[in-house]
Coordinates of C-alpha atoms and ligand atoms in Angstrom, one line a residue:
M1 CA 11.9 -33.4 63.2
G2 CA 9.5 -36.2 64.0
V3 CA 11.2 -38.9 62.0
A4 CA 11.2 -42.5 63.3
P5 CA 13.6 -42.6 66.3
S6 CA 17.1 -43.8 65.9
K7 CA 20.6 -42.6 66.5
A8 CA 21.8 -40.0 64.1
P9 CA 24.0 -41.7 61.6
A10 CA 26.7 -39.4 60.3
D11 CA 27.0 -40.8 56.7
L12 CA 25.7 -43.4 54.4
N13 CA 28.0 -45.9 56.0
A14 CA 26.3 -45.2 59.3
I15 CA 22.8 -45.3 57.7
L16 CA 23.7 -48.7 56.3
G17 CA 25.2 -49.7 59.7
G18 CA 22.7 -52.4 60.3
V19 CA 24.0 -54.5 57.5
E20 CA 25.5 -57.8 58.7
T21 CA 29.3 -57.8 59.3
D22 CA 30.2 -60.8 57.1
K23 CA 28.9 -59.0 54.2
K24 CA 30.9 -55.9 55.1
K25 CA 33.5 -56.3 52.4
H26 CA 31.0 -56.7 49.8
C27 CA 29.1 -53.8 51.1
E28 CA 32.2 -51.6 51.1
Q29 CA 32.7 -52.3 47.5
T30 CA 29.1 -51.7 46.7
E31 CA 29.2 -48.5 48.6
E32 CA 32.3 -47.4 46.6
W33 CA 30.5 -48.1 43.3
L34 CA 27.4 -46.3 44.5
R35 CA 29.4 -43.3 45.5
M36 CA 31.1 -43.2 42.1
L37 CA 27.7 -43.6 40.4
I38 CA 26.2 -40.8 42.5
D39 CA 29.1 -38.4 41.8
T40 CA 29.0 -39.1 38.1
A41 CA 25.4 -38.0 37.9
E42 CA 26.3 -34.4 38.0
D43 CA 22.9 -33.1 36.8
Y44 CA 21.2 -34.7 39.7
A45 CA 21.3 -33.7 43.3
I46 CA 21.4 -37.0 45.2
F47 CA 21.7 -36.8 49.0
A48 CA 20.7 -38.7 52.0
I49 CA 18.8 -37.3 55.0
N50 CA 19.2 -39.0 58.3
S51 CA 16.3 -39.9 60.6
Q52 CA 16.7 -36.5 62.3
G53 CA 16.1 -34.7 59.1
R54 CA 19.7 -33.6 58.7
I55 CA 21.7 -33.9 55.5
A56 CA 24.0 -36.9 55.7
T57 CA 25.5 -37.1 52.3
W58 CA 25.8 -34.5 49.5
S59 CA 26.7 -35.4 45.9
R60 CA 28.6 -33.3 43.4
G61 CA 25.4 -32.8 41.5
A62 CA 23.8 -31.5 44.7
E63 CA 26.6 -29.0 45.1
K64 CA 26.1 -27.8 41.6
I65 CA 22.3 -27.6 41.8
F66 CA 21.9 -26.1 45.3
G67 CA 25.2 -24.2 45.5
Y68 CA 26.3 -25.5 48.9
S69 CA 29.5 -27.5 49.3
A70 CA 29.3 -30.7 51.2
A71 CA 31.3 -29.2 54.1
E72 CA 28.8 -26.4 54.3
I73 CA 25.6 -28.4 54.3
L74 CA 26.3 -31.7 56.0
Q75 CA 24.5 -32.0 59.3
Q76 CA 22.3 -29.0 58.4
E77 CA 18.5 -29.5 58.4
F78 CA 17.4 -30.6 55.0
A79 CA 14.6 -28.0 55.2
I80 CA 17.3 -25.4 54.3
I81 CA 16.8 -26.1 50.6
F82 CA 13.0 -25.4 50.8
T83 CA 11.5 -21.9 50.2
P84 CA 10.5 -19.9 53.3
E85 CA 6.8 -20.4 52.5
D86 CA 7.1 -24.1 52.2
R87 CA 9.1 -24.2 55.4
A88 CA 6.4 -22.2 57.1
T89 CA 3.7 -24.6 56.0
G90 CA 5.8 -27.7 57.0
V91 CA 6.3 -29.0 53.6
P92 CA 9.7 -30.7 54.3
Q93 CA 8.3 -32.7 57.2
K94 CA 5.2 -33.6 55.2
E95 CA 7.4 -34.9 52.4
I96 CA 9.3 -37.1 54.8
D97 CA 6.1 -38.4 56.4
H98 CA 4.6 -39.1 53.0
A99 CA 7.8 -41.0 51.9
Q100 CA 7.8 -42.9 55.1
R101 CA 4.2 -43.8 54.8
E102 CA 4.0 -44.5 51.1
G103 CA 7.6 -45.5 50.4
F104 CA 7.9 -42.7 47.9
C105 CA 7.1 -39.0 47.8
P106 CA 7.3 -37.0 44.6
D107 CA 9.0 -33.6 45.0
V108 CA 8.2 -31.2 42.2
R109 CA 8.4 -27.7 43.5
W110 CA 10.4 -24.5 43.9
H111 CA 13.5 -24.9 46.1
L112 CA 16.1 -22.4 47.3
R113 CA 19.7 -22.3 46.4
K114 CA 22.5 -21.0 48.7
D115 CA 22.7 -17.8 46.7
G116 CA 18.9 -17.2 47.3
R117 CA 17.9 -17.9 43.8
R118 CA 14.9 -20.1 43.3
I119 CA 15.1 -23.2 41.2
F120 CA 12.3 -25.5 40.1
V121 CA 13.1 -29.0 40.9
S122 CA 11.7 -32.3 39.9
G123 CA 12.6 -35.1 42.3
A124 CA 11.5 -37.7 44.8
V125 CA 12.2 -38.8 48.3
R126 CA 12.5 -42.5 49.3
P127 CA 13.0 -44.0 52.7
L128 CA 16.2 -45.9 53.3
R129 CA 15.6 -49.2 55.1
A130 CA 18.3 -51.7 56.0
L131 CA 16.2 -54.9 55.9
K132 CA 12.9 -54.2 57.6
G133 CA 11.6 -51.8 60.2
A134 CA 11.7 -48.1 60.5
P135 CA 13.9 -46.3 57.9
H136 CA 17.3 -45.1 58.8
G137 CA 16.8 -42.1 56.8
F138 CA 15.8 -41.0 53.4
I139 CA 17.4 -40.5 50.0
K140 CA 16.4 -37.6 47.8
V141 CA 17.1 -37.2 44.1
A142 CA 16.3 -33.9 42.5
H143 CA 16.8 -32.5 39.0
D144 CA 16.8 -28.8 38.2
I145 CA 14.2 -28.2 35.5
T146 CA 13.9 -24.4 36.0
E147 CA 14.8 -23.7 32.3
Q148 CA 12.7 -26.5 31.0
R149 CA 9.7 -25.2 33.1
R150 CA 10.3 -21.7 31.9
I151 CA 10.2 -22.9 28.3
E152 CA 7.2 -25.0 29.0
L153 CA 5.4 -22.0 30.6
Q154 CA 6.3 -19.8 27.7
L155 CA 5.0 -22.3 25.3
K156 CA 1.9 -22.7 27.3
E157 CA 1.4 -19.0 27.4
S158 CA 2.0 -18.5 23.7
Q159 CA -0.3 -21.4 22.9
E160 CA -2.9 -19.8 25.2
R161 CA -2.4 -16.5 23.5
L162 CA -2.8 -18.1 20.1
R163 CA -5.9 -20.0 21.3
L164 CA -7.4 -16.8 22.7
L165 CA -6.5 -15.0 19.5
I166 CA -8.1 -17.6 17.3
E167 CA -11.1 -17.9 19.6
N168 CA -11.6 -14.2 19.6
V169 CA -11.4 -13.8 15.9
K170 CA -15.1 -13.7 15.2
D171 CA -15.2 -12.2 11.8
V172 CA -12.6 -14.4 10.2
A173 CA -12.9 -18.1 9.7
L174 CA -9.6 -19.7 10.8
F175 CA -9.2 -23.4 10.5
T176 CA -6.6 -26.0 9.9
L177 CA -6.4 -29.0 7.6
D178 CA -4.3 -32.1 7.6
V179 CA -2.3 -32.9 4.5
S180 CA -5.2 -34.8 3.0
G181 CA -7.5 -31.8 3.5
N182 CA -9.5 -33.0 6.5
I183 CA -10.4 -30.2 9.0
T184 CA -8.5 -30.5 12.2
H185 CA -9.3 -27.2 14.0
W186 CA -12.2 -24.8 13.6
N187 CA -12.5 -21.4 15.3
P188 CA -15.7 -19.6 16.3
G189 CA -15.3 -17.2 13.3
A190 CA -15.6 -20.2 11.0
Q191 CA -18.6 -21.4 12.9
R192 CA -20.2 -18.0 12.6
L193 CA -19.5 -17.6 8.9
L194 CA -20.2 -21.2 7.8
G195 CA -22.7 -22.5 10.3
Y196 CA -20.9 -25.7 11.3
S197 CA -19.9 -26.3 14.9
E198 CA -16.5 -27.6 15.8
E199 CA -17.9 -31.0 16.7
E200 CA -19.8 -31.3 13.4
I201 CA -16.9 -30.4 11.1
V202 CA -13.6 -31.5 12.6
G203 CA -12.6 -34.7 10.8
Q204 CA -14.6 -33.9 7.7
S205 CA -13.0 -33.1 4.4
V206 CA -12.8 -29.4 3.6
D207 CA -14.4 -30.3 0.2
C208 CA -17.8 -30.0 1.9
L209 CA -17.4 -26.2 2.1
Y210 CA -17.0 -26.0 -1.7
S211 CA -19.8 -25.8 -4.3
K212 CA -20.6 -28.9 -6.3
E213 CA -19.0 -27.3 -9.4
D214 CA -15.7 -26.6 -7.6
R215 CA -15.7 -30.1 -6.1
K216 CA -16.2 -31.6 -9.5
A217 CA -13.5 -29.4 -11.0
G218 CA -11.1 -30.5 -8.2
T219 CA -10.6 -27.0 -6.9
P220 CA -9.9 -27.9 -3.2
A221 CA -7.2 -30.3 -4.1
R222 CA -5.7 -28.0 -6.6
E223 CA -5.5 -25.2 -4.0
R224 CA -3.7 -27.5 -1.6
D225 CA -1.3 -28.5 -4.4
I226 CA -0.5 -24.8 -5.1
A227 CA -0.1 -24.0 -1.3
L228 CA 2.2 -27.1 -1.0
R229 CA 4.3 -25.8 -3.9
D230 CA 4.3 -22.0 -3.2
G231 CA 3.7 -21.9 0.5
V232 CA 0.5 -20.0 0.2
R233 CA -2.5 -19.8 -2.1
V234 CA -4.6 -16.7 -2.1
S235 CA -8.0 -16.7 -3.9
E236 CA -11.6 -15.6 -3.9
T237 CA -13.9 -18.6 -3.5
W238 CA -17.6 -19.3 -3.1
F239 CA -18.2 -21.3 0.0
V240 CA -21.4 -23.2 0.8
R241 CA -22.7 -22.7 4.4
K242 CA -24.3 -25.5 6.4
D243 CA -27.7 -24.2 5.4
G244 CA -26.8 -24.4 1.7
T245 CA -26.5 -20.7 1.2
H246 CA -23.4 -19.3 -0.6
L247 CA -20.9 -16.8 0.5
L248 CA -17.9 -15.3 -1.2
V249 CA -14.7 -15.4 0.8
S250 CA -11.3 -14.0 0.2
E251 CA -9.0 -16.7 1.5
A252 CA -5.5 -17.7 2.1
L253 CA -4.4 -21.3 2.4
R254 CA -1.0 -21.6 4.0
R255 CA 1.3 -24.6 4.2
M256 CA 2.2 -25.5 7.8
E257 CA 5.5 -27.1 8.5
D258 CA 7.1 -28.5 11.7
N259 CA 10.6 -27.7 13.0
Q260 CA 12.1 -30.2 10.7
G261 CA 10.4 -28.7 7.6
S262 CA 7.9 -31.6 7.1
V263 CA 4.5 -30.4 6.0
R264 CA 2.0 -31.0 8.7
G265 CA -1.1 -29.6 7.0
F266 CA -2.6 -26.2 6.1
V267 CA -4.1 -23.3 7.8
K268 CA -6.9 -21.5 6.0
V269 CA -8.0 -17.9 6.8
A270 CA -11.1 -16.7 5.1
H271 CA -13.3 -13.7 5.4
D272 CA -16.6 -12.9 4.0
I273 CA -16.5 -10.5 1.1
T274 CA -20.0 -11.1 -0.2
E275 CA -21.2 -7.7 1.0
R276 CA -18.1 -6.0 -0.4
K277 CA -18.5 -7.7 -3.7
K278 CA -22.1 -6.8 -3.8
L279 CA -21.2 -3.2 -3.1
E280 CA -18.5 -3.3 -5.8
D281 CA -21.0 -4.8 -8.3
D282 CA -23.5 -2.1 -7.4
L283 CA -20.9 0.5 -7.8
R284 CA -19.8 -0.9 -11.1
Q285 CA -23.4 -1.0 -12.3
A286 CA -23.9 2.6 -11.1
R287 CA -20.8 3.6 -12.9
D288 CA -21.8 1.8 -16.1
H289 CA -25.2 3.4 -15.8
L290 CA -23.6 6.8 -15.3
E291 CA -21.3 6.3 -18.2
T292 CA -24.3 5.4 -20.4
L293 CA -26.1 8.4 -19.2
V294 CA -23.1 10.7 -19.9
A295 CA -22.6 9.1 -23.3
E296 CA -26.3 9.7 -24.1
R297 CA -26.2 13.2 -22.9
T298 CA -22.9 13.9 -24.7
T299 CA -24.5 12.7 -27.9
R300 CA -27.5 14.9 -27.3
L301 CA -25.2 17.8 -26.4
R302 CA -23.2 17.2 -29.6
E303 CA -26.4 17.2 -31.6
T304 CA -27.5 20.4 -29.9
I305 CA -24.0 21.9 -30.5
G306 CA -24.2 20.8 -34.1
E307 CA -27.6 22.4 -34.5
L308 CA -26.3 25.6 -32.8
E309 CA -23.3 25.6 -35.1
A310 CA -25.4 25.2 -38.1
F311 CA -27.6 28.0 -36.7
S312 CA -24.6 30.3 -35.9
Y313 CA -23.1 29.6 -39.3
S314 CA -26.3 30.6 -41.0
V315 CA -26.7 33.6 -38.7
S316 CA -23.1 34.6 -39.3
H317 CA -23.5 34.0 -43.0
D318 CA -26.7 36.0 -43.0
L319 CA -25.0 38.7 -40.9
R320 CA -22.0 38.8 -43.0
A321 CA -24.0 39.0 -46.3
P322 CA -25.7 42.3 -45.5
L323 CA -22.5 43.6 -44.0
R324 CA -20.7 42.9 -47.3
T325 CA -23.6 44.4 -49.2
M326 CA -23.3 47.5 -47.1
Q327 CA -19.6 47.6 -47.7
G328 CA -19.9 46.9 -51.4
F329 CA -22.7 49.3 -52.1
S330 CA -21.0 52.0 -50.2
E331 CA -17.8 51.5 -52.2
I332 CA -19.8 51.6 -55.5
L333 CA -21.6 54.7 -54.3
K334 CA -18.3 56.3 -53.4
A335 CA -16.7 55.3 -56.7
E336 CA -19.5 56.1 -59.1
H337 CA -21.2 59.0 -57.4
G338 CA -18.4 60.4 -55.3
A339 CA -18.0 63.5 -57.4
K340 CA -21.6 64.4 -56.8
L341 CA -21.4 63.8 -53.1
G342 CA -19.7 66.3 -50.9
P343 CA -16.7 65.4 -48.7
Q344 CA -18.9 65.0 -45.7
A345 CA -21.0 62.3 -47.4
I346 CA -17.8 60.6 -48.5
G347 CA -16.6 60.7 -44.9
L348 CA -19.8 59.0 -43.8
L349 CA -19.5 56.4 -46.5
D350 CA -15.9 55.7 -45.4
R351 CA -17.2 55.1 -41.8
I352 CA -19.9 52.8 -43.1
I353 CA -17.3 50.8 -45.1
E354 CA -14.9 50.7 -42.1
G355 CA -17.7 49.7 -39.6
A356 CA -19.0 46.9 -41.9
K357 CA -15.4 45.6 -42.3
R358 CA -14.8 45.6 -38.6
S359 CA -18.0 43.8 -37.9
D360 CA -17.2 41.3 -40.6
D361 CA -13.7 40.7 -39.1
L362 CA -15.2 40.3 -35.7
I363 CA -17.7 37.7 -36.8
R364 CA -15.0 35.9 -38.8
D365 CA -12.6 35.8 -35.8
V366 CA -15.3 34.6 -33.3
L367 CA -16.3 31.9 -35.8
T368 CA -12.6 30.8 -36.0
L369 CA -12.3 30.7 -32.2
S370 CA -15.4 28.5 -31.9
R371 CA -14.1 26.2 -34.6
V372 CA -10.7 25.9 -32.9
A373 CA -12.4 25.1 -29.6
R374 CA -14.7 22.5 -31.1
E375 CA -13.0 20.7 -33.9
E376 CA -11.1 17.5 -33.5
T377 CA -7.4 18.3 -33.0
E378 CA -5.5 15.2 -33.9
L379 CA -1.8 15.5 -33.0
N380 CA 1.0 14.6 -35.4
S381 CA 4.6 15.4 -35.8
V382 CA 4.8 18.9 -37.4
D383 CA 7.7 20.5 -39.2
L384 CA 7.5 24.0 -37.8
A385 CA 9.7 25.5 -40.5
K386 CA 7.4 24.2 -43.2
V387 CA 4.3 25.6 -41.5
L388 CA 6.0 29.0 -41.1
H389 CA 7.2 29.1 -44.6
H390 CA 3.6 28.5 -45.8
V391 CA 2.3 31.3 -43.5
I392 CA 4.9 33.8 -44.6
S393 CA 4.6 33.1 -48.3
G394 CA 0.9 33.6 -48.2
N395 CA 1.1 37.0 -46.5
P396 CA 2.9 39.8 -48.3
E397 CA 2.9 41.9 -45.0
F398 CA 5.3 39.3 -43.5
Q399 CA 7.7 39.6 -46.3
P400 CA 10.3 42.2 -47.3
P401 CA 10.1 45.1 -47.7
S402 CA 7.1 45.3 -45.3
A403 CA 8.8 43.1 -42.7
E404 CA 11.9 41.2 -42.0
I405 CA 11.6 37.7 -40.5
S406 CA 14.6 35.6 -39.6
I407 CA 14.0 31.9 -38.7
A408 CA 16.6 29.7 -36.9
P409 CA 16.5 26.0 -37.6
L410 CA 13.4 24.7 -35.7
H411 CA 12.5 21.5 -33.9
H412 CA 9.6 19.3 -34.9
V413 CA 6.7 19.2 -32.5
M414 CA 3.6 17.2 -31.7
G415 CA 0.9 19.4 -33.0
H416 CA -1.7 20.1 -35.6
A417 CA -0.4 21.9 -38.8
A418 CA -3.6 23.9 -39.5
R419 CA -3.9 25.1 -35.9
L420 CA -0.2 26.0 -35.8
S421 CA -0.6 27.9 -39.1
Q422 CA -3.5 29.8 -37.5
C423 CA -1.4 30.6 -34.4
F424 CA 1.6 31.8 -36.4
T425 CA -0.7 34.0 -38.6
N426 CA -2.1 35.7 -35.5
L427 CA 1.2 36.1 -33.7
L428 CA 3.1 37.4 -36.8
G429 CA 0.1 39.6 -37.6
N430 CA 0.4 41.2 -34.2
A431 CA 4.2 41.4 -34.5
V432 CA 4.0 43.4 -37.7
K433 CA 1.0 45.4 -36.5
F434 CA 2.0 46.6 -33.0
V435 CA 5.1 48.6 -34.0
A436 CA 5.7 52.3 -33.5
P437 CA 4.9 54.4 -36.6
G438 CA 7.7 54.3 -39.2
V439 CA 9.4 51.3 -37.6
R440 CA 10.0 48.3 -39.9
P441 CA 9.0 45.1 -38.2
Q442 CA 11.9 42.9 -37.5
I443 CA 11.0 39.4 -36.2
K444 CA 13.1 36.6 -35.0
I445 CA 11.9 33.0 -34.6
W446 CA 13.7 30.2 -32.9
S447 CA 13.0 27.1 -30.8
E448 CA 14.6 25.5 -27.8
S449 CA 14.2 22.1 -26.2
L450 CA 13.1 21.9 -22.6
D451 CA 12.6 18.5 -20.9
G452 CA 10.9 16.8 -23.8
H453 CA 9.1 20.0 -24.7
I454 CA 9.8 22.5 -27.5
R455 CA 9.4 26.2 -26.9
I456 CA 9.0 28.3 -30.0
W457 CA 9.9 32.0 -29.6
I458 CA 8.6 34.9 -31.7
E459 CA 10.4 38.1 -30.9
D460 CA 9.4 41.4 -32.3
N461 CA 10.7 45.0 -32.2
G462 CA 7.2 46.4 -31.5
I463 CA 5.8 48.7 -28.9
G464 CA 5.7 46.1 -26.2
I465 CA 3.1 45.3 -23.5
P466 CA 2.7 47.2 -20.3
K467 CA 3.9 45.3 -17.2
G468 CA 1.2 43.2 -15.6
Q469 CA -0.9 42.9 -18.7
E470 CA 0.9 39.9 -20.2
E471 CA -1.8 37.4 -19.1
R472 CA -4.8 39.5 -19.7
I473 CA -4.2 39.9 -23.4
F474 CA -4.9 36.2 -24.0
N475 CA -8.5 36.7 -22.9
L476 CA -11.3 37.3 -25.4
F477 CA -11.8 40.9 -26.4
Q478 CA -8.9 42.2 -24.3
R479 CA -7.1 45.0 -26.2
L480 CA -4.5 47.3 -24.8
H481 CA -4.4 49.8 -27.7
R482 CA -6.8 52.2 -29.1
E483 CA -8.7 51.1 -32.2
D484 CA -7.8 54.2 -34.1
A485 CA -4.1 53.5 -33.6
Y486 CA -4.1 49.7 -34.1
H487 CA -7.0 47.9 -35.7
G488 CA -8.1 44.6 -34.2
T489 CA -10.9 42.5 -32.8
G490 CA -9.3 41.3 -29.5
V491 CA -9.8 37.7 -30.5
G492 CA -6.5 36.7 -32.1
L493 CA -4.6 35.8 -28.9
A494 CA -7.6 34.0 -27.5
I495 CA -7.6 31.8 -30.6
V496 CA -3.8 31.2 -30.1
R497 CA -4.3 30.1 -26.5
K498 CA -7.2 27.9 -27.3
A499 CA -5.5 26.3 -30.3
V500 CA -2.3 25.6 -28.2
E501 CA -4.4 24.2 -25.4
R502 CA -6.1 21.8 -27.8
M503 CA -2.6 20.7 -28.8
N504 CA -1.8 20.1 -25.0
G505 CA 0.6 23.0 -24.9
K506 CA 1.1 26.3 -23.2
T507 CA 1.5 29.9 -24.3
G508 CA 3.0 33.0 -22.8
V509 CA 4.7 36.3 -23.4
Q510 CA 7.7 38.3 -22.1
S511 CA 7.8 42.0 -22.9
E512 CA 9.5 45.2 -22.3
P513 CA 7.4 48.2 -23.2
G514 CA 8.9 50.2 -26.0
K515 CA 11.5 47.5 -26.8
G516 CA 9.4 44.7 -28.1
S517 CA 7.7 41.4 -27.1
R518 CA 8.6 37.8 -27.1
F519 CA 5.7 35.4 -27.5
W520 CA 6.2 31.7 -26.9
I521 CA 4.3 28.5 -27.6
E522 CA 5.3 25.3 -25.9
L523 CA 4.4 21.9 -27.3
A524 CA 5.6 18.3 -26.8
A525 CA 8.6 17.4 -28.9
A526 CA 8.0 15.1 -31.8
H527 CA 9.6 11.6 -31.5
D528 CA 11.1 11.6 -35.0
Ligands
ADP601 P1 -6.0 42.2 -31.7 O1 -4.6 42.0 -32.2 O2 -7.0 41.9 -32.7 O3 -6.2 43.5 -30.9 P2 -5.2 40.1 -30.0 O4 -6.0 39.2 -29.2 O5 -4.4 39.5 -31.1 O6 -6.2 41.1 -30.6 O7 -4.3 40.9 -29.1 C1 -4.8 41.5 -27.9 C2 -4.0 42.7 -27.5 O8 -2.7 42.3 -27.1 C3 -3.8 43.6 -28.6 O9 -4.9 44.5 -28.8 C4 -2.6 44.3 -28.1 O10 -2.9 45.4 -27.2 C5 -1.8 43.3 -27.4 N1 -0.8 42.7 -28.2 C6 -0.9 41.5 -28.9 N2 0.3 41.3 -29.6 C7 1.1 42.3 -29.3 C8 2.5 42.6 -29.7 N3 3.2 41.8 -30.5 N4 3.0 43.7 -29.3 C9 2.3 44.5 -28.4 N5 1.1 44.3 -28.0 C10 0.5 43.2 -28.5

């Protein structure tokens, strides 16, 4: 080491060896106090370096910070506590030279502990001079600030990350306000959206971003009050750009607090939704326009349907009238002139009567189906027992001795009494019709409750339905049996299905050929 020449003092006493003898006692006492002071400062490494660059004293704090005991390190070169790279570039000597020259050398750098671990140290080196002249050595004080530095670095990094994040958010305006609403930070996104540069706007009241009306109504202050109270205030606001144009933003104003919970201001995040709003408005307009169009067309369609109905009624009426005439005249002919006509002519007349009747039935059923499909079906609570009683009492074929119908107590349903009456008439009609010759129809009716729905069962002892045909028979004009065996139009079950659909219900059938069928109707349960 090229430190100023002198003998190598072994300890502080030796370093201070030049002090006059008559003051020795006083010095001894001072030295004792100094030693105590040094040893008490356990968080500081305090040690002396002699003029040869060797460690001459070593405090308790130094032991703790650098890991060497005094016995281990005394007389060692003080460069031992420097990192290899600092040693390689002569940092220890430079430090001493600098202290010697300037009277002080700051030492803030990485050092090396005995266990090889690096510690970041903040300290300084000062020369030790007796009275005047070259120093006897140096004193170094160092404080381990590794943890503090780590926290500082982390903080710096996270601040940097935050800064980068804020700077890079180009589509979102992000700015902060102090408690009185003055802008304190302004990101490039805010500049891009609102036109003001950071220099222009920082320090100004946020009010300048609001419309005249909002300012007059006190909106900015009210928003801050709400954010103060609730922590955050989310809203859609019209902002005014620097150039005076308006933009609609969706914004959140959030209260900012420090570690102690004191409010430090607000952060505002806003993004432009003008375009989105415009699209929504366009969409709403398009939808409204569409709805108007649909309404207009529906009205026109209804009118057309009405006209068609009127037409079909008149056609059917006109059709039915000649059919009835044919039927009526044929019957008169048969009754009044039957004796004069031969059996062949009578047979032909019977076929005319039968044909006219079938055509009339068909027209009647199709008209019923179209009415069921079209007419308003308002749903009410319906007492099924009452409806059935009405249907049975109006049809002798459903009564003894023709048929036997037993009815268990029935639930009330949400339905339409007239439609249900139509359904029961058709289903019971089929139940008494589709029986084997000579068999007396026996029908059982009951209902069960399933998950808020009521299923009404109508079970007959008829001929049944072949497997796989259960669904088909609900379609229009689908008949499984020959006309000469069982009369019908093939419209009855289509009416039932349509009517039940209009009452928001379902229909179905279970059957075993030869043993009978079980038709069901499911409707919502009535609340009463
Ligand atoms: P229609 O009774 O006028 O023939 P539906 O639409 O009422 O017409 O019935 C369609 C077909 O379903 C019937 O032709 C018959 O083949 C079958 N069907 C309906 N109800 C029953 C029943 N209870 N038992 C057996 N077959 C039935």
